[in-house]
Coordinates of C-alpha atoms and ligand atoms in Angstrom, one line a residue:
M1 CA 3.3 30.9 5.3
K2 CA 3.7 27.2 5.9
V3 CA 1.4 24.4 4.6
T4 CA 1.4 21.0 6.2
F5 CA 0.3 18.2 3.9
I6 CA -1.2 15.2 5.7
R7 CA -1.7 11.6 4.4
P8 CA -3.9 10.0 7.0
N9 CA -3.5 6.3 7.7
M10 CA -6.5 4.0 7.3
T11 CA -6.1 2.0 10.5
P12 CA -3.9 2.7 13.6
V13 CA -1.3 0.2 12.3
R14 CA 1.8 1.7 10.6
S15 CA 3.1 0.5 7.3
S16 CA 6.5 -0.7 6.2
D17 CA 5.7 -0.7 2.5
A18 CA 3.8 2.6 1.9
M19 CA 4.1 4.2 -1.6
E20 CA 4.8 7.8 -2.2
P21 CA 1.6 9.8 -2.1
L22 CA 1.8 11.3 -5.6
V23 CA -1.0 13.8 -4.8
F24 CA 1.3 15.8 -2.5
A25 CA 4.1 16.0 -5.0
I26 CA 1.6 17.4 -7.4
L27 CA 0.2 19.9 -4.8
A28 CA 3.7 20.9 -3.8
G29 CA 4.5 21.5 -7.5
L30 CA 1.4 23.8 -7.7
T31 CA 2.1 25.7 -4.5
P32 CA 3.1 29.4 -5.1
P33 CA 6.8 30.2 -4.7
G34 CA 7.8 31.5 -1.2
V35 CA 5.3 29.2 0.6
E36 CA 7.0 26.5 2.7
V37 CA 5.6 23.0 2.5
E38 CA 6.1 19.8 4.6
L39 CA 4.5 16.4 4.5
F40 CA 3.5 14.0 7.3
D41 CA 2.4 10.6 6.2
E42 CA 0.7 8.9 9.0
R43 CA 1.2 5.5 7.5
L44 CA 4.9 5.9 8.3
E45 CA 5.2 8.4 11.1
P46 CA 3.2 10.1 13.9
I47 CA 1.8 13.6 13.1
P48 CA 3.6 16.4 15.2
Y49 CA 0.6 18.5 16.0
H50 CA 2.7 20.8 18.1
H51 CA 4.8 22.0 15.0
P52 CA 3.8 25.5 14.0
T53 CA 2.0 25.7 10.7
D54 CA -0.5 27.9 9.0
L55 CA -2.7 25.4 7.1
A56 CA -3.2 21.7 7.3
A57 CA -4.1 20.1 3.9
I58 CA -5.5 16.6 4.2
T59 CA -6.2 14.1 1.4
V60 CA -9.2 12.0 2.2
E61 CA -10.3 8.7 0.7
T62 CA -13.4 6.9 1.9
Y63 CA -11.4 4.3 3.9
N64 CA -9.4 6.9 5.8
A65 CA -12.2 9.5 6.1
R66 CA -12.9 8.8 9.8
N67 CA -9.2 9.1 10.7
A68 CA -8.9 12.3 8.5
Y69 CA -11.8 13.9 10.5
Q70 CA -10.1 13.0 13.8
I71 CA -6.8 14.5 12.6
A72 CA -8.6 17.6 11.5
A73 CA -10.2 18.1 14.9
R74 CA -6.7 18.0 16.5
F75 CA -5.4 20.7 14.1
R76 CA -8.4 22.8 14.6
A77 CA -8.2 22.5 18.3
R78 CA -4.8 24.3 18.0
G79 CA -6.2 27.0 15.8
V80 CA -4.8 25.7 12.5
P81 CA -7.3 25.9 9.7
V82 CA -7.8 22.7 7.7
V83 CA -8.6 22.1 4.0
M84 CA -9.5 18.8 2.7
G85 CA -9.6 17.3 -0.9
G86 CA -9.7 14.0 -2.7
Y87 CA -12.2 11.4 -3.7
H88 CA -14.3 11.2 -0.6
V89 CA -14.5 15.0 -0.2
T90 CA -15.5 15.4 -3.8
F91 CA -18.4 12.9 -3.3
L92 CA -19.5 14.2 0.1
P93 CA -18.4 17.8 0.6
E94 CA -21.2 18.5 3.1
E95 CA -19.9 15.7 5.3
A96 CA -16.3 16.8 5.1
L97 CA -17.3 20.4 5.9
Q98 CA -18.5 19.3 9.3
F99 CA -14.8 18.7 10.1
A100 CA -12.9 21.0 7.8
D101 CA -12.7 24.8 7.3
A102 CA -12.6 24.4 3.5
V103 CA -12.9 21.7 0.9
L104 CA -11.6 21.4 -2.7
I105 CA -14.0 19.5 -4.9
G106 CA -12.4 17.6 -7.8
D107 CA -9.0 18.2 -9.4
A108 CA -6.7 20.8 -7.7
E109 CA -5.0 22.1 -10.8
G110 CA -5.8 25.8 -11.2
L111 CA -7.5 26.0 -7.7
W112 CA -4.9 25.1 -5.2
E113 CA -2.9 28.3 -5.7
E114 CA -6.2 30.3 -4.9
V115 CA -6.7 28.2 -1.7
V116 CA -3.1 29.0 -0.5
R117 CA -3.4 32.7 -1.3
D118 CA -6.8 32.9 0.5
A119 CA -5.4 31.1 3.6
Q120 CA -2.5 33.5 3.5
A121 CA -4.9 36.4 3.5
G122 CA -7.0 34.8 6.3
R123 CA -10.0 34.6 4.0
L124 CA -10.5 30.9 3.2
R125 CA -13.8 30.2 1.5
R126 CA -15.7 27.1 2.5
I127 CA -15.8 25.5 -0.9
Y128 CA -13.5 25.6 -3.8
R129 CA -15.2 23.7 -6.7
Q130 CA -13.4 22.6 -9.8
D131 CA -15.8 23.4 -12.7
R132 CA -13.6 22.2 -15.6
Q133 CA -11.4 19.3 -16.4
P134 CA -8.0 20.9 -16.3
S135 CA -5.4 20.0 -18.9
L136 CA -2.6 17.8 -17.5
E137 CA 0.0 19.3 -19.8
G138 CA 2.9 20.9 -18.0
M139 CA 2.3 19.0 -14.8
Q140 CA 5.3 19.4 -12.5
A141 CA 5.4 17.0 -9.5
D142 CA 7.8 18.1 -6.8
R143 CA 9.0 15.0 -5.1
G144 CA 11.3 17.0 -2.7
I145 CA 8.7 16.5 0.0
F146 CA 9.4 12.8 0.1
R147 CA 13.0 13.2 1.0
G148 CA 14.1 11.3 4.0
K149 CA 10.9 9.2 4.2
R150 CA 11.0 5.4 4.0
Y151 CA 8.7 4.7 1.0
A152 CA 8.7 1.6 -1.1
P153 CA 11.5 1.8 -3.7
M154 CA 9.4 2.7 -6.7
G155 CA 8.4 5.9 -8.5
L156 CA 4.7 6.7 -8.9
V157 CA 3.8 8.4 -12.2
Q158 CA 0.5 9.4 -13.7
Y159 CA -0.1 9.3 -17.4
G160 CA -3.8 10.1 -17.4
R161 CA -7.0 10.4 -15.5
G162 CA -10.3 8.8 -16.0
C163 CA -11.5 5.4 -17.5
R164 CA -13.5 4.6 -20.6
F165 CA -15.6 2.1 -18.6
A166 CA -18.1 2.7 -15.8
C167 CA -18.2 -0.4 -13.6
D168 CA -21.0 0.3 -11.0
F169 CA -18.8 -0.2 -7.9
C170 CA -15.9 2.0 -9.0
S171 CA -15.3 5.6 -8.0
I172 CA -13.4 6.6 -11.1
H173 CA -16.4 7.1 -13.4
A174 CA -18.2 9.0 -10.6
F175 CA -15.1 11.3 -10.1
Y176 CA -14.1 12.0 -13.8
G177 CA -17.3 11.2 -15.6
T178 CA -16.7 10.5 -19.2
S179 CA -13.7 12.8 -19.3
L180 CA -10.4 11.1 -20.3
R181 CA -7.3 13.2 -20.2
Q182 CA -3.7 12.2 -20.8
R183 CA -0.4 14.0 -20.4
P184 CA 1.8 14.5 -23.4
V185 CA 3.8 11.2 -23.6
R186 CA 7.2 13.2 -23.9
E187 CA 6.4 14.8 -20.5
V188 CA 5.7 11.4 -18.9
A189 CA 8.9 10.0 -20.3
A190 CA 10.9 13.0 -19.2
E191 CA 9.4 12.7 -15.6
I192 CA 10.4 9.0 -15.5
E193 CA 13.9 9.8 -16.6
A194 CA 14.2 12.6 -14.0
I195 CA 13.0 10.5 -11.0
E196 CA 15.8 7.9 -11.7
R197 CA 13.8 5.0 -10.4
K198 CA 14.3 1.6 -12.1
Y199 CA 10.9 0.4 -11.0
V200 CA 7.8 2.6 -11.9
F201 CA 4.1 2.3 -11.1
L202 CA 2.0 4.0 -13.7
V203 CA -1.0 4.7 -11.5
D204 CA -3.7 5.3 -14.0
D205 CA -6.8 3.4 -13.2
N206 CA -6.8 1.9 -16.7
L207 CA -3.7 2.5 -18.7
F208 CA -5.4 1.2 -21.8
V209 CA -7.1 4.3 -23.2
N210 CA -7.1 3.2 -26.8
I211 CA -4.7 1.5 -29.2
P212 CA -2.8 4.5 -30.6
K213 CA -2.3 6.1 -27.2
A214 CA -1.1 2.8 -25.6
E215 CA 1.2 2.2 -28.5
E216 CA 2.7 5.8 -28.2
L217 CA 3.2 5.4 -24.5
F218 CA 4.8 1.9 -24.6
R219 CA 7.2 3.0 -27.5
A220 CA 8.3 6.0 -25.4
L221 CA 9.1 3.7 -22.5
V222 CA 11.3 1.3 -24.4
P223 CA 14.5 3.4 -24.5
L224 CA 14.1 4.3 -20.7
K225 CA 14.9 0.6 -19.8
I226 CA 12.8 0.6 -16.7
R227 CA 10.6 -2.1 -15.3
W228 CA 7.1 -1.1 -14.6
T229 CA 3.6 -2.1 -13.3
C230 CA 0.2 -0.8 -14.1
Q231 CA -3.6 -1.3 -13.8
I232 CA -5.1 -2.3 -17.0
S233 CA -8.4 -3.6 -18.5
I234 CA -8.3 -7.2 -19.7
D235 CA -9.3 -6.3 -23.3
I236 CA -5.7 -5.3 -24.0
A237 CA -5.0 -9.0 -24.2
R238 CA -6.8 -9.2 -27.5
N239 CA -4.0 -7.1 -29.2
A240 CA -1.0 -9.2 -29.5
R241 CA 1.1 -6.4 -31.0
L242 CA 0.3 -4.1 -28.1
M243 CA 1.1 -6.9 -25.6
D244 CA 4.4 -7.4 -27.3
L245 CA 5.2 -3.7 -26.9
M246 CA 4.1 -3.8 -23.3
Q247 CA 6.6 -6.6 -22.7
K248 CA 9.4 -4.9 -24.7
S249 CA 8.9 -1.6 -22.7
G250 CA 9.5 -3.4 -19.4
C251 CA 6.1 -4.2 -18.1
L252 CA 6.5 -6.9 -15.3
T253 CA 3.2 -6.9 -13.5
A254 CA -0.4 -5.7 -14.2
V255 CA -3.4 -5.4 -11.9
V256 CA -6.4 -6.9 -13.8
G257 CA -9.9 -6.7 -12.5
F258 CA -11.5 -10.2 -13.2
E259 CA -14.0 -9.4 -10.5
S260 CA -16.3 -12.5 -11.0
L261 CA -16.4 -15.8 -12.9
D262 CA -20.2 -15.4 -13.3
E263 CA -21.3 -13.6 -16.4
R264 CA -24.5 -12.6 -14.7
N265 CA -22.6 -10.8 -12.0
L266 CA -20.4 -9.1 -14.6
G267 CA -23.6 -7.9 -16.3
Q268 CA -24.9 -6.4 -13.0
M269 CA -21.7 -4.5 -12.4
K270 CA -21.5 -3.3 -16.0
K271 CA -18.4 -5.3 -16.7
R272 CA -19.7 -7.9 -19.2
W273 CA -17.1 -6.6 -21.5
N274 CA -14.5 -8.5 -19.4
L275 CA -15.5 -11.7 -21.4
K276 CA -16.3 -10.1 -24.7
D277 CA -13.1 -11.2 -26.3
G278 CA -12.9 -14.7 -25.0
D279 CA -12.5 -16.5 -21.8
Y280 CA -10.2 -15.5 -18.8
A281 CA -7.8 -18.4 -19.3
T282 CA -6.9 -17.2 -22.9
A283 CA -6.3 -13.7 -21.7
V284 CA -4.2 -14.8 -18.8
R285 CA -2.0 -16.7 -21.3
Q286 CA -1.4 -13.6 -23.3
F287 CA 0.1 -11.9 -20.2
H288 CA 2.0 -14.8 -18.9
D289 CA 3.5 -15.8 -22.3
R290 CA 5.2 -12.4 -22.1
G291 CA 6.4 -12.7 -18.6
I292 CA 3.8 -10.2 -17.3
M293 CA 2.8 -11.3 -13.9
I294 CA -0.9 -10.7 -12.9
Y295 CA -2.2 -9.1 -9.7
A296 CA -5.8 -10.3 -9.9
S297 CA -8.8 -8.7 -8.3
F298 CA -12.0 -10.5 -7.4
I299 CA -15.1 -9.1 -5.8
F300 CA -17.8 -11.0 -4.1
G301 CA -21.3 -10.1 -3.0
Y302 CA -23.1 -9.4 -6.3
D303 CA -26.6 -11.0 -6.5
H304 CA -25.5 -14.3 -8.2
D305 CA -22.8 -15.0 -5.6
T306 CA -23.4 -17.6 -2.9
V307 CA -21.2 -19.3 -0.4
D308 CA -20.2 -21.6 -3.2
S309 CA -18.7 -18.8 -5.4
F310 CA -15.5 -18.5 -3.4
K311 CA -13.9 -21.8 -4.2
P312 CA -14.1 -21.7 -8.1
A313 CA -12.5 -18.3 -8.0
L314 CA -9.8 -19.4 -5.6
D315 CA -9.1 -22.4 -7.7
F316 CA -8.9 -20.3 -10.9
A317 CA -6.5 -17.9 -9.2
L318 CA -4.3 -20.8 -7.9
Q319 CA -4.3 -22.7 -11.2
S320 CA -3.5 -19.5 -13.1
K321 CA -0.5 -19.0 -10.8
F322 CA -1.3 -15.3 -10.3
C323 CA 1.5 -13.4 -8.6
V324 CA -1.1 -11.8 -6.1
A325 CA -4.9 -12.1 -5.9
N326 CA -7.3 -10.1 -3.9
F327 CA -10.7 -11.4 -2.8
N328 CA -12.7 -8.4 -1.6
P329 CA -16.2 -8.1 -0.3
L330 CA -18.1 -5.7 -2.6
T331 CA -18.0 -2.4 -0.9
P332 CA -20.3 0.5 -1.7
T333 CA -18.5 3.8 -1.7
P334 CA -20.2 7.2 -2.0
G335 CA -20.5 8.5 -5.5
A336 CA -20.5 5.1 -7.1
A337 CA -23.8 3.9 -8.7
L338 CA -23.7 0.7 -6.5
Y339 CA -23.9 2.8 -3.3
E340 CA -27.2 4.5 -4.4
R341 CA -28.7 1.2 -5.6
L342 CA -28.0 -0.7 -2.3
R343 CA -29.2 2.3 -0.3
A344 CA -32.5 2.6 -2.3
E345 CA -32.9 -1.2 -1.8
G346 CA -32.5 -0.8 2.0
R347 CA -29.6 -3.2 2.0
L348 CA -26.8 -1.1 3.7
I349 CA -25.8 -2.3 7.1
W350 CA -24.7 1.3 7.9
D351 CA -25.6 4.4 5.8
R352 CA -22.0 5.5 6.3
W353 CA -19.9 2.5 7.1
W354 CA -16.7 4.5 6.9
L355 CA -17.8 6.5 10.0
A356 CA -19.4 3.7 11.9
P357 CA -17.3 2.9 15.0
E358 CA -18.3 -0.8 14.7
Y359 CA -17.1 -1.3 11.2
R360 CA -13.9 -3.2 10.8
Y361 CA -11.6 -3.5 7.8
G362 CA -12.7 -6.5 5.6
D363 CA -16.3 -6.5 6.9
A364 CA -19.3 -6.8 4.6
T365 CA -21.1 -3.5 4.6
F366 CA -24.4 -4.6 3.1
H367 CA -26.7 -7.6 2.9
P368 CA -26.0 -9.7 -0.1
R369 CA -28.8 -11.6 -1.6
G370 CA -27.2 -15.1 -2.0
M371 CA -25.6 -15.3 1.5
T372 CA -25.4 -13.6 4.7
A373 CA -23.2 -10.5 5.3
D374 CA -21.0 -12.6 7.8
D375 CA -20.7 -15.3 5.1
L376 CA -19.4 -12.7 2.7
T377 CA -16.8 -11.4 5.2
A378 CA -15.6 -14.9 6.1
G379 CA -15.6 -16.2 2.6
C380 CA -13.3 -13.4 1.3
F381 CA -11.0 -13.7 4.2
R382 CA -10.7 -17.5 3.9
A383 CA -10.0 -17.2 0.2
R384 CA -7.3 -14.6 0.8
Q385 CA -5.7 -16.9 3.5
Q386 CA -5.8 -19.9 1.4
F387 CA -4.3 -18.1 -1.6
N388 CA -1.5 -16.8 0.6
R389 CA -0.7 -20.1 2.4
F390 CA 3.0 -21.0 2.2
G391 CA 2.5 -24.1 0.1
S392 CA 0.3 -22.1 -2.4
I393 CA 3.0 -19.5 -2.7
V394 CA 5.6 -22.2 -3.6
R395 CA 3.3 -23.9 -6.1
R396 CA 2.5 -20.6 -7.7
A397 CA 6.2 -19.8 -8.0
L398 CA 7.2 -23.1 -9.6
P399 CA 7.6 -23.4 -13.4
P400 CA 5.8 -23.3 -15.8
G401 CA 4.7 -19.8 -14.9
P402 CA 5.8 -16.2 -15.3
S403 CA 7.4 -15.9 -11.9
A404 CA 10.1 -18.4 -12.8
R405 CA 11.0 -16.4 -15.9
S406 CA 14.0 -14.6 -14.4
P407 CA 15.6 -14.0 -11.1
Y408 CA 14.1 -10.5 -11.1
H409 CA 10.6 -12.0 -11.7
L410 CA 11.1 -14.4 -8.8
A411 CA 12.4 -11.7 -6.4
L412 CA 9.4 -9.5 -7.3
F413 CA 7.0 -12.4 -6.9
A414 CA 8.6 -13.3 -3.5
A415 CA 8.5 -9.7 -2.2
S416 CA 4.9 -9.2 -3.4
N417 CA 3.8 -12.4 -1.6
V418 CA 5.6 -11.7 1.6
I419 CA 3.9 -8.3 1.8
S420 CA 0.5 -9.7 0.7
R421 CA 0.6 -12.5 3.2
R422 CA 1.6 -10.1 6.1
E423 CA -1.0 -7.4 5.1
I424 CA -4.0 -9.7 5.0
R425 CA -3.4 -10.8 8.6
R426 CA -2.6 -7.4 9.8
K427 CA -5.4 -5.4 8.2
Q428 CA -8.4 -7.8 8.7
G429 CA -10.6 -6.7 11.5
L430 CA -8.9 -3.4 12.2
R431 CA -10.9 -0.4 13.1
L432 CA -10.8 2.8 10.9
G433 CA -9.2 5.6 12.8
D434 CA -8.8 5.5 16.5
E435 CA -11.2 5.3 19.4
T436 CA -11.7 9.1 19.7
P437 CA -15.3 9.9 19.1
L438 CA -16.1 12.0 16.0
L439 CA -17.3 15.5 16.8
P440 CA -19.5 16.8 15.6
L441 CA -21.1 13.5 14.9
P442 CA -23.0 13.2 11.7
E443 CA -26.1 11.2 11.8
I444 CA -25.2 7.5 11.5
R445 CA -28.2 5.4 11.1
L446 CA -27.9 1.7 11.6
A447 CA -30.1 0.1 9.0
P448 CA -32.3 -2.6 10.5
A449 CA -31.0 -6.0 9.6
P450 CA -33.6 -8.0 7.7
E451 CA -35.0 -10.9 9.8
A452 CA -34.2 -13.4 7.1
P453 CA -31.6 -13.0 4.3
L454 CA -33.1 -11.1 1.3
A455 CA -34.8 -13.5 -1.2
P456 CA -32.1 -14.8 -3.5
V457 CA -32.6 -14.1 -7.2
L458 CA -30.7 -17.0 -8.4
S459 CA -32.1 -18.7 -11.4
Ligands
LIG501 C1 -2.0 4.1 -6.6 C2 -3.3 3.8 -5.7 C3 -3.1 3.0 -4.6 C4 -1.8 2.5 -4.1 C5 -1.2 3.4 -2.9 C6 -0.9 4.8 -3.5 C7 -0.1 5.6 -2.4 N1 0.6 6.5 -2.8 O1 -0.2 5.3 -1.3 C8 -2.2 1.2 -3.4 C9 -2.3 0.1 -4.5 C10 -1.4 0.6 -2.2 C11 -3.7 1.6 -3.0 C12 -4.4 1.0 -1.9 C13 -5.7 1.3 -1.7 N2 -6.5 2.0 -2.4 CO1 -5.9 3.1 -3.9 N3 -5.6 4.0 -5.4 C14 -4.5 4.4 -6.1 C15 -4.8 5.2 -7.4 C16 -4.9 4.2 -8.6 C17 -3.9 6.3 -7.7 C18 -3.7 7.3 -6.6 C19 -2.9 8.5 -7.1 O2 -1.7 8.6 -7.0 N4 -3.7 9.4 -7.8 C20 -3.1 10.6 -8.3 C21 -3.6 11.8 -7.6 C22 -2.9 13.1 -8.1 O3 -5.0 12.0 -7.8 P1 -6.0 12.3 -6.6 O4 -5.5 11.7 -5.4 O5 -7.3 12.2 -7.1 O6 -5.5 13.9 -6.3 C23 -6.1 15.0 -7.1 C24 -7.4 15.5 -6.6 O7 -8.3 14.5 -6.0 C25 -7.0 16.6 -5.5 N5 -6.7 16.2 -4.1 C26 -6.6 15.0 -3.6 N6 -6.3 15.1 -2.3 C27 -6.3 16.4 -2.0 C28 -6.1 17.1 -0.8 C29 -6.1 18.5 -0.8 C30 -5.9 19.2 0.5 C31 -6.4 19.1 -1.9 C32 -6.5 20.6 -1.9 C33 -6.6 18.5 -3.1 C34 -6.5 17.1 -3.2 O8 -5.8 17.1 -6.0 C35 -5.1 16.1 -6.8 C36 -4.6 16.8 -8.1 O9 -5.7 17.2 -8.9 C37 -6.2 5.7 -7.0 C38 -7.1 6.1 -8.2 C39 -6.8 7.5 -8.7 N7 -7.0 7.7 -9.9 O10 -6.4 8.4 -7.9 C40 -6.8 4.6 -6.2 C41 -7.9 4.8 -5.1 C42 -7.6 6.2 -4.4 N8 -7.7 3.7 -4.1 C43 -8.8 3.4 -3.7 C44 -8.9 2.3 -2.7 C45 -10.3 2.0 -2.3 C46 -7.8 1.8 -2.1 C47 -7.8 0.7 -0.9 C48 -8.7 1.1 0.3 C49 -8.1 -0.6 -1.5 C50 -8.3 -1.7 -0.4 N9 -9.6 -2.3 -0.4 O11 -7.5 -2.0 0.3 C51 -6.4 0.7 -0.5 C52 -6.1 1.7 0.7 C53 -4.7 1.7 1.2 C54 -4.5 2.7 2.4 N10 -3.7 2.3 3.3 O12 -5.0 3.8 2.5 C55 -10.0 4.1 -4.2 C56 -10.6 5.1 -3.3 C57 -12.0 5.2 -3.5 C58 -12.7 6.3 -2.6 N11 -13.9 6.4 -2.8 O13 -12.0 6.8 -1.7 C59 -9.4 4.7 -5.6 C60 -10.0 6.0 -6.0 C61 -9.5 3.6 -6.7 C62 -10.8 3.3 -7.2 N12 -10.9 2.7 -8.4 O14 -11.9 3.5 -6.6 N13 -4.2 2.5 -3.8
LIG502 S1 -12.3 -0.7 -15.7 FE1 -11.4 -0.4 -13.7 S2 -11.1 1.8 -13.4 FE2 -12.4 1.5 -15.2 S3 -14.5 1.8 -14.3 FE3 -14.0 -0.5 -14.3 S4 -13.1 -0.8 -12.3 FE4 -13.1 1.4 -12.6

């Protein structure tokens, strides 16, 4: 029995900085002994459909769903059964089942073994549904499947799943609900030691679960002498002691979701807590004083945004000397509260933008209230370009600022900016998947565009 793991690309363009898909190390670790596994990561390499295999197992996120369905059709045309799992499949199993023989809904722990056994016996069920929140204790990721592949030189490690917040645009709350699960810290530390990488990405969506857990984790990282990056909520900046430990344990960069400078937008997205402990500039200082560079995320398109909202955010990002900043159009993904709200309000341009052949990466997918959809697309792209101009990169690198703190900081800053500058140009405007039509075609309804922009609600 052989299982072929597939990581679909989002667009037809290959990547030179793809990160290891941790999900497949975890699935490989869960696969029963005696079953052969192999991985093809379409971001790096073409998929050899002619290789004999008994089961294709595809991970599906919303942005690569169209391509995943096209890949599935090619396997199924050769008689290879296809099982799909991941975020998108968990939110829309009926859609995925139009293209797959089986779907796994939710976490795979405790279920994947059954899928493999059923496939081996030729009796795959259509749906494998996770009905509990499996413990993460004893997780054994098998990274052997990454051997020989040209991934970015960093180790991806997961400490926990879930987030204590519920921002309305985010898939995390929809996927995990209120469940927050962490692995035993000693297991995380042992895994980091075993992978022998000097640079580690702790992939949790919000590494700051609570003060005791953050403290326990950071203390365990200190003796490992690694450098690491994470995604973390801004409220950690309130706790100087934790921030000191974060620095001491080797944290060099952190992804922080600022999202908006407008408190009314923050309220609408259920993220008013972002400003609960003070202004953004004070929080930024807490990171920067400790040499932790920030990868800032901004979203545009909430009801109080207009064409004038981009510049203040861009100026703030430049003045703050962020290492990287993302200026993204608000994008409704299935499962998230935002998606249902916009659909109920009749504001979606496509019911399922991720399947629409006309959709291009970077496009607005709904009608904002304070500007047109085209303004939203263009405003985000322009802000990204301006932030990534050569002169802006140099100014952000100059002291005073965290990137000038050490040669290592500067090298990381330079590498991140080279990648970011290249990626925004390469990705913008690309189609999802290729030109092959999706068969069977789910119903894609083009919502009628309003004749005039929807009435602004700006006060
Ligand atoms: C690290 C990360 C990245 C890294 C890349 C990681 C990599 N290896 O390539 C970076 C920063 C580059 C990135 C980029 C993007 N990301 Co990202 N990313 C993540 C993050 C934080 C962790 C991923 C991870 O390793 N998870 C750990 C694994 C074990 O969890 P898992 O995938 O859920 O897998 C479990 C189950 O779902 C299931 N399962 C999953 N797949 C399959 C398949 C089969 C066959 C089976 C049986 C089971 C199964 O089994 C696993 C074990 O239980 C996730 C959030 C998250 N918590 O997962 C977001 C996330 C996946 N990303 C997301 C997004 C939107 C993006 C971008 C599109 C952002 C953008 N606008 O550009 C890009 C896309 C890039 C691309 N080319 O595809 C969204 C996807 C939302 C959605 N509805 O699909 C997430 C959920 C974040 C969020 N807050 O919403 N990302
Ligand atoms: S804090 Fe981050 S991970 Fe948590 S719900 Fe908000 S956007 Fe999602």
